[in-house]
XYZ file of C-alpha atoms in Angstrom:
530
model
C 0.000 0.000 0.000
C 2.846 2.363 0.882
C 4.497 1.469 -2.418
C 1.368 2.462 -4.362
C 1.104 5.780 -2.596
C 4.739 6.574 -3.335
C 4.290 5.931 -7.063
C 1.188 8.102 -7.172
C 2.990 10.925 -5.384
C 5.911 10.818 -7.836
C 3.478 10.859 -10.798
C 1.619 13.868 -9.506
C 4.907 15.707 -8.894
C 6.114 15.088 -12.462
C 2.802 16.255 -13.925
C 2.869 19.486 -11.909
C 6.526 20.087 -12.799
C 5.804 19.762 -16.526
C 2.779 22.002 -16.199
C 4.647 24.814 -14.473
C 7.599 24.488 -16.816
C 5.324 24.940 -19.835
C 3.708 27.967 -18.219
C 7.098 29.673 -17.846
C 8.090 29.096 -21.532
C 5.480 31.481 -23.261
C 6.824 32.759 -26.634
C 7.759 36.478 -26.773
C 5.724 38.782 -29.041
C 7.099 40.287 -32.244
C 9.521 43.173 -32.092
C 8.193 46.761 -32.178
C 9.834 49.231 -34.600
C 9.630 52.997 -33.935
C 10.935 55.307 -36.677
C 11.587 59.071 -36.689
C 10.582 61.096 -38.669
C 7.265 59.297 -38.495
C 5.358 61.185 -41.244
C 3.430 59.037 -43.668
C 5.479 60.596 -46.476
C 8.620 62.606 -45.832
C 9.410 65.416 -48.307
C 12.942 65.301 -49.653
C 14.878 66.853 -52.535
C 17.656 65.546 -54.804
C 21.004 65.279 -53.049
C 19.481 65.643 -49.585
C 20.739 63.593 -46.634
C 17.928 62.249 -44.450
C 18.659 61.234 -40.840
C 16.461 58.253 -39.885
C 16.320 57.168 -36.258
C 15.266 53.527 -35.737
C 14.386 52.057 -32.322
C 13.653 48.316 -31.938
C 11.874 47.176 -28.774
C 11.841 43.448 -27.712
C 9.191 41.764 -25.493
C 10.869 42.240 -22.125
C 8.216 40.270 -20.144
C 8.678 37.174 -22.198
C 12.408 37.436 -22.583
C 12.233 38.611 -26.195
C 15.464 39.374 -28.007
C 16.497 41.434 -31.053
C 18.124 39.255 -33.633
C 18.797 41.509 -36.633
C 18.067 44.836 -38.413
C 17.859 45.143 -42.194
C 17.101 48.144 -44.427
C 16.074 47.537 -48.035
C 15.435 49.850 -50.967
C 13.482 47.623 -53.268
C 15.592 44.441 -53.465
C 18.799 46.239 -52.553
C 20.088 45.859 -49.011
C 21.283 49.150 -47.654
C 21.959 47.835 -44.148
C 22.201 44.324 -42.590
C 23.031 44.091 -38.884
C 22.958 40.974 -36.687
C 22.679 41.102 -32.899
C 23.642 38.382 -30.385
C 20.275 37.951 -28.775
C 19.963 41.630 -27.783
C 17.723 41.613 -24.686
C 17.393 45.412 -24.536
C 16.135 47.891 -27.114
C 18.264 48.804 -30.105
C 18.648 52.457 -31.223
C 20.213 52.973 -34.627
C 20.661 56.180 -36.636
C 20.824 55.725 -40.376
C 21.630 58.403 -42.997
C 20.002 58.055 -46.387
C 21.294 60.152 -49.312
C 18.764 61.001 -52.024
C 20.162 60.526 -55.513
C 20.882 63.672 -57.553
C 19.331 61.958 -60.563
C 15.969 61.196 -59.036
C 12.966 62.811 -60.696
C 10.729 65.305 -58.968
C 7.577 63.680 -57.670
C 9.158 60.248 -57.339
C 8.254 58.124 -54.276
C 11.183 56.436 -52.516
C 10.320 53.553 -50.189
C 12.680 51.984 -47.649
C 11.725 48.728 -45.901
C 12.994 48.402 -42.358
C 12.953 44.777 -41.080
C 13.727 43.454 -37.568
C 13.791 39.694 -36.608
C 12.940 38.378 -33.137
C 15.820 36.130 -32.077
C 13.755 33.549 -30.210
C 10.871 33.110 -32.605
C 12.417 34.183 -35.903
C 9.398 36.348 -36.572
C 9.939 39.384 -38.806
C 8.580 42.902 -38.120
C 8.503 45.344 -41.099
C 8.149 49.137 -41.362
C 7.854 51.077 -44.624
C 9.562 54.490 -44.653
C 8.273 56.574 -47.624
C 9.726 59.739 -49.143
C 8.467 62.013 -51.945
C 11.007 63.981 -53.970
C 10.541 67.723 -54.110
C 12.876 70.444 -55.288
C 14.816 72.813 -53.079
C 14.659 75.348 -55.911
C 12.432 78.275 -54.997
C 9.672 79.498 -57.275
C 10.451 82.306 -59.709
C 10.174 85.850 -58.414
C 7.658 87.618 -60.637
C 7.594 91.435 -60.887
C 5.042 93.127 -63.156
C 4.707 96.770 -64.221
C 2.213 98.423 -63.939
C 2.150 97.102 -60.395
C -1.408 98.201 -59.636
C -3.834 95.305 -59.422
C -6.390 97.340 -61.405
C -5.375 99.609 -64.299
C -7.843 102.100 -65.783
C -7.625 102.497 -69.566
C -9.817 103.704 -72.407
C -10.778 101.847 -75.549
C -8.213 101.762 -78.354
C -5.460 102.250 -75.792
C -2.314 100.160 -75.573
C -1.172 98.977 -72.161
C 2.603 98.548 -71.891
C 3.378 95.619 -69.577
C 6.873 94.754 -68.362
C 7.433 91.305 -66.836
C 10.591 90.427 -64.885
C 11.109 86.762 -63.913
C 14.028 86.045 -61.560
C 15.171 82.438 -60.897
C 16.630 80.993 -57.670
C 20.261 81.456 -58.680
C 21.575 80.075 -55.351
C 20.008 76.673 -56.046
C 20.593 76.809 -59.814
C 17.001 77.552 -60.714
C 15.990 78.445 -64.253
C 13.315 80.476 -66.053
C 11.340 78.066 -68.171
C 8.527 80.114 -69.688
C 6.373 83.222 -69.442
C 2.725 82.852 -70.423
C -0.029 85.461 -70.654
C -3.712 84.546 -70.579
C -6.785 86.647 -71.247
C -9.166 84.817 -69.004
C -8.461 81.185 -69.963
C -7.190 81.974 -73.474
C -3.431 81.901 -74.000
C -2.581 85.101 -75.895
C 1.221 85.080 -75.663
C 4.006 82.752 -74.550
C 7.785 82.866 -74.453
C 9.888 79.752 -73.723
C 13.476 79.744 -72.444
C 16.267 77.161 -72.330
C 18.995 77.060 -69.666
C 17.976 80.568 -68.567
C 19.692 80.895 -65.174
C 19.487 84.687 -64.905
C 16.528 87.058 -64.828
C 14.582 87.808 -67.992
C 12.705 90.979 -68.887
C 9.769 90.512 -71.225
C 7.798 93.452 -72.631
C 4.267 92.924 -73.853
C 1.708 95.333 -75.277
C -1.958 94.638 -74.692
C -4.276 96.484 -77.051
C -7.765 97.312 -75.833
C -10.206 96.735 -78.674
C -12.449 99.567 -79.808
C -15.273 97.014 -79.781
C -14.751 96.235 -76.112
C -17.694 97.287 -74.012
C -17.011 100.194 -71.702
C -17.027 99.528 -67.966
C -15.842 95.993 -68.758
C -12.975 94.344 -66.933
C -10.322 92.250 -68.635
C -8.207 90.016 -66.419
C -4.762 89.156 -67.696
C -3.151 86.206 -65.928
C 0.636 86.274 -66.152
C 2.421 83.009 -65.353
C 6.156 82.351 -65.003
C 7.195 78.664 -65.000
C 10.330 77.456 -63.188
C 12.441 75.620 -65.728
C 13.455 72.697 -63.506
C 10.586 72.204 -61.074
C 7.806 73.481 -63.377
C 6.429 75.373 -60.399
C 4.268 78.316 -61.557
C 4.342 81.865 -60.196
C 1.313 83.909 -61.231
C 0.119 87.533 -61.228
C -3.332 88.840 -62.095
C -3.579 92.229 -63.814
C -7.129 93.587 -64.026
C -7.699 96.133 -66.812
C -10.711 98.336 -66.203
C -12.113 99.623 -69.511
C -13.305 103.211 -69.182
C -15.727 104.987 -71.518
C -14.270 106.008 -74.874
C -13.297 109.490 -73.704
C -11.610 111.665 -76.291
C -8.414 113.562 -75.611
C -8.519 117.141 -74.345
C -8.421 119.914 -76.945
C -6.081 122.855 -76.550
C -6.781 126.214 -78.170
C -3.987 128.755 -77.726
C -3.939 132.477 -78.502
C -1.870 133.824 -80.183
C -2.184 130.924 -82.562
C 0.671 131.577 -84.995
C 3.096 128.721 -85.566
C 5.920 131.008 -84.507
C 5.136 134.145 -82.498
C 7.502 137.084 -82.979
C 8.623 138.698 -79.744
C 11.332 141.063 -78.628
C 13.552 141.177 -75.578
C 11.833 142.065 -72.298
C 8.374 141.858 -73.887
C 5.481 140.487 -71.852
C 3.421 138.021 -73.913
C -0.188 137.380 -72.922
C -1.106 133.779 -73.738
C -4.641 132.451 -73.454
C -4.993 128.680 -73.128
C -8.417 127.114 -73.489
C -8.843 123.452 -72.514
C -11.901 121.584 -73.766
C -12.814 118.134 -72.352
C -14.889 115.514 -74.145
C -18.155 116.635 -72.548
C -20.170 114.174 -74.640
C -18.521 111.257 -72.822
C -18.167 113.001 -69.454
C -14.483 113.763 -69.899
C -12.712 115.887 -67.306
C -9.782 118.282 -67.211
C -7.233 117.090 -64.645
C -4.315 119.492 -64.947
C -2.378 121.961 -67.071
C 1.406 122.234 -66.921
C 3.555 124.828 -68.676
C 7.213 124.072 -69.336
C 10.123 125.946 -70.820
C 12.417 123.098 -71.743
C 12.322 120.905 -68.649
C 11.597 123.783 -66.257
C 8.047 123.883 -64.901
C 6.780 127.478 -65.130
C 3.204 126.972 -63.998
C 0.857 124.158 -63.008
C -2.879 124.186 -62.358
C -4.780 121.244 -60.862
C -8.506 120.923 -61.510
C -11.105 118.898 -59.619
C -14.134 117.370 -61.336
C -13.764 119.897 -64.200
C -16.248 118.731 -66.841
C -16.479 122.021 -68.790
C -13.955 124.105 -70.700
C -11.451 126.153 -68.722
C -9.404 129.183 -69.751
C -6.019 129.919 -68.234
C -4.324 133.238 -68.913
C -0.560 133.069 -68.716
C 1.992 135.856 -69.044
C 5.469 135.076 -70.290
C 8.242 137.648 -70.007
C 10.971 137.420 -72.620
C 14.398 137.737 -71.029
C 15.891 141.214 -71.383
C 19.144 139.647 -72.578
C 17.457 137.536 -75.273
C 19.330 137.714 -78.581
C 17.800 138.484 -81.956
C 16.768 135.244 -83.778
C 16.837 133.298 -80.512
C 14.180 130.561 -80.424
C 12.004 130.122 -77.333
C 9.792 127.060 -76.918
C 7.043 126.585 -74.342
C 5.206 123.301 -73.922
C 1.626 123.140 -72.669
C 0.557 119.749 -71.311
C -3.064 119.057 -70.402
C -4.072 115.725 -68.819
C -7.477 114.058 -69.084
C -8.554 113.017 -65.602
C -10.146 109.637 -66.317
C -7.883 108.307 -69.074
C -4.747 110.215 -67.997
C -4.153 110.874 -71.693
C -1.859 113.832 -72.275
C -2.477 116.537 -74.887
C 0.590 118.575 -75.823
C 0.798 121.965 -77.537
C 4.131 123.496 -78.538
C 4.179 127.292 -78.379
C 7.167 128.636 -80.314
C 8.584 132.158 -80.273
C 11.417 133.855 -82.125
C 13.126 137.008 -80.905
C 13.100 139.883 -83.418
C 14.626 143.351 -83.253
C 12.613 145.718 -81.107
C 10.169 147.554 -83.335
C 7.590 148.985 -80.997
C 7.009 149.469 -77.328
C 4.080 150.092 -75.024
C 4.759 153.277 -73.035
C 2.843 154.642 -70.051
C 2.771 158.442 -70.167
C 2.457 160.554 -67.049
C -0.459 162.970 -66.893
C -0.491 165.995 -69.168
C -1.883 168.666 -66.816
C -3.646 171.751 -68.148
C -4.763 174.685 -65.988
C -7.163 177.321 -67.281
C -9.196 180.284 -65.951
C -12.902 180.279 -66.774
C -12.939 184.040 -66.397
C -10.682 184.663 -69.372
C -12.466 183.101 -72.354
C -11.701 179.653 -71.043
C -8.193 179.515 -72.482
C -5.462 177.727 -70.618
C -2.696 179.616 -68.917
C -0.153 176.931 -69.806
C 0.072 174.346 -72.564
C 1.746 170.988 -71.861
C 3.380 169.178 -74.757
C 4.316 165.542 -75.201
C 7.859 165.039 -76.494
C 8.654 161.652 -78.091
C 12.230 160.584 -78.819
C 14.011 157.339 -79.655
C 17.459 156.311 -78.490
C 18.665 153.972 -81.219
C 21.706 152.792 -79.273
C 19.836 151.100 -76.463
C 16.500 150.787 -78.303
C 14.555 152.852 -75.788
C 11.656 155.230 -76.322
C 11.363 158.322 -74.192
C 8.043 160.085 -73.700
C 8.026 163.144 -71.480
C 5.775 166.101 -70.823
C 7.492 169.425 -71.639
C 6.642 173.106 -72.118
C 6.323 174.754 -75.564
C 9.699 176.413 -75.114
C 11.312 172.948 -74.884
C 9.705 171.877 -78.113
C 7.312 168.965 -78.141
C 5.436 166.798 -80.643
C 1.839 166.831 -79.378
C 0.195 169.700 -77.478
C -2.788 169.586 -75.102
C -5.163 172.576 -75.009
C -8.653 173.176 -73.696
C -11.567 175.209 -75.012
C -15.110 175.027 -73.677
C -16.577 173.879 -76.986
C -13.865 171.418 -77.925
C -12.759 170.561 -74.384
C -9.579 168.447 -74.175
C -7.886 168.633 -77.549
C -4.576 167.268 -78.837
C -3.063 169.338 -81.627
C 0.114 169.684 -83.658
C 2.574 172.185 -82.070
C 2.599 174.221 -85.334
C -1.191 174.632 -85.427
C -2.612 178.118 -85.854
C -4.924 177.446 -82.934
C -1.952 177.651 -80.562
C -0.799 180.948 -82.105
C -4.291 182.374 -81.530
C -4.132 181.222 -77.904
C -0.760 182.806 -77.166
C -1.549 185.997 -79.088
C -4.747 186.363 -77.030
C -2.645 186.377 -73.881
C -0.054 188.690 -75.368
C 2.575 185.972 -75.560
C 4.923 185.305 -78.409
C 4.460 181.985 -80.172
C 5.458 181.043 -83.716
C 4.005 177.866 -85.111
C 6.483 177.960 -87.949
C 9.248 177.255 -85.443
C 7.462 174.214 -84.006
C 7.260 170.571 -85.102
C 4.510 169.415 -87.413
C 2.765 166.255 -86.254
C 0.023 164.403 -88.093
C -2.915 163.437 -85.859
C -6.150 161.559 -86.460
C -8.775 159.590 -84.563
C -8.012 155.844 -84.546
C -11.162 153.730 -84.690
C -9.617 150.236 -84.592
C -9.184 147.912 -81.622
C -6.211 149.137 -79.626
C -5.577 145.701 -78.055
C -5.099 144.219 -81.527
C -2.569 146.844 -82.608
C 0.750 145.189 -83.452
C 3.816 145.935 -85.545
C 2.091 145.125 -88.795
C -0.877 147.335 -87.899
C 1.362 150.331 -87.339
C 3.475 149.561 -90.381
C 0.443 149.591 -92.630
C -1.323 152.475 -90.876
C -1.447 155.732 -92.857
C -1.843 158.709 -90.519
C -3.963 161.427 -92.103
C -4.420 164.938 -90.790
C -7.599 165.685 -88.853
C -8.832 169.265 -88.275
C -10.958 168.977 -85.178
C -11.212 172.741 -84.380
C -14.281 173.921 -86.287
C -13.336 171.349 -88.899
C -11.169 174.103 -90.371
C -7.834 173.244 -91.936
C -6.732 176.809 -91.294
C -6.827 176.204 -87.529
C -4.359 173.368 -87.923
C -4.155 169.652 -87.084
C -6.164 168.733 -84.003
C -8.305 165.915 -82.499
C -10.926 167.412 -80.207
C -13.359 166.357 -77.440
C -11.178 163.559 -76.099
C -12.320 161.271 -73.321
C -11.046 158.113 -71.622
C -11.105 155.198 -74.052
C -10.429 157.319 -77.160
C -7.492 156.543 -79.476
C -5.348 158.993 -81.448
C -2.923 157.937 -84.172
C 0.123 160.145 -84.711
C 3.235 160.553 -86.825
C 5.871 163.054 -85.725
C 8.040 165.213 -87.927
C 10.892 162.760 -87.336
C 8.756 159.894 -88.560
C 7.962 158.312 -85.199
C 4.590 156.664 -85.516
C 2.198 155.216 -82.957
C -1.187 155.228 -81.288
C -2.165 157.015 -78.068
C -4.765 155.495 -75.784
C -6.501 157.944 -73.423
C -6.645 155.917 -70.232
C -8.022 158.567 -67.875
C -9.356 162.122 -67.789
C -9.819 164.187 -64.672
C -11.090 167.683 -63.947
C -11.228 169.778 -60.753
C -12.284 173.397 -60.035
C -10.928 175.934 -57.531
C -12.753 179.239 -57.817
C -12.645 180.270 -61.470
C -9.650 178.055 -62.132
C -10.069 174.559 -63.504
C -7.373 171.916 -63.745
C -7.774 169.235 -66.404
C -5.466 166.325 -67.166
C -5.108 163.430 -69.562
C -3.259 160.178 -68.810
C -2.187 158.102 -71.797
C -0.646 154.871 -72.895
C 1.069 154.604 -76.265
C 2.174 151.931 -78.698
C 5.081 153.464 -80.559
C 6.887 152.096 -83.606
C 10.667 152.222 -83.305
C 11.790 152.907 -86.822
C 9.849 154.786 -89.439
C 11.987 153.123 -92.103
C 10.124 149.851 -91.595
C 6.853 151.544 -92.504
C 5.102 149.840 -95.407
């Protein structure tokens, strides 16, 4: 009985020993592979070196071991390492160099394999890379650089395109393309273009294009190696078909004759295209490149007139050419209208002279005759081309005398007129008309402002007998008032026109003082008379 119990005890012990031994011999799980970078697809470029960190973790609880590490690119082994039953984790850093010949967009796959030493089981990890370029996109600069450009129909828009490659990374300009909407309207291709290119393009706005329409030009520059596209949108805003400004300039001669130190009055009229709501933006006046005057207008939809005075330099030489440029800009289209105003300097032939007042005093108690007679003396200095006009007394000898009589009031007469002899004889004074100058005088009925050299050259001065319309009384123009004009020609041949600018009269007792103030246009040389 004891023997049976002993056998049973031994049997039970063996069974339990086998059971517990089998429990302690559980197979380890497969290895775990951790990879950094851990992106699904890593972006790389040709020639790049990629640092890959690989960590292999065994099953510590079940006495797992690392047996080997292998890296494959397709069928090619890049790395094959064997470990002697590595109980702890393995950390390995691997450097992969991307081929310089690889194409952009290619996918590179590396297979990382680790084998568990105890079980022989293989764990795999796929490390994927996509090839990009390190070449930067083209730099695209476009002129005009406004995103919206206002133009009118029939206009041409000058566009300059500058494409600059990434020279540091050996980039290239491949092509420049221009689209109107989706339609390709121009394209320029380049080969091995490693430096910047400048491309000029002219876009013509059709006359049939609807006004207030927008045209979008898409400008694309393609990188020659990567084919990456840089783009720029230029929006052209079509304005109404506004006509250019019109310039009307007075005087309107092709070449205006002037003389040194002369002041030229220039009238500039600017007319916008009112039918299409055109506007005047500005007027600029240049002499050469020097800006003489500039006027800015705001919302000016009607014609404007600008009066400009130009003074010829006193040192200007005869035959010297002077050119002024008038530039008027249309506000909406910015179109410029240019008018060239040309002058040529001629010898001085006439001058505008302001004459101080000729003052006459007379006593109403003695037949109304004056007690003194002022005379206007006109002389020309040929050396310095100056005209002298001064008021003198009869004894100094003048060219035009002022007298007063109640019927004929202020009267200009020739110094040799019999009327003056009568006056002086009446007062018991000695006066001989035969010793005085003879001046032709007559009323001038033309427009004084329009009197020029040619007017005076062609003017024939006749003799007018304003005192009782009697030739015997001598040459005289009577009843003068402000605004009247008197043409004259002196004994020395000096010819011109007097403008009565003012008349005044004051009384003190029986004495009355009367005066005339004049302006004169006087011809320099009688020899140029036609």
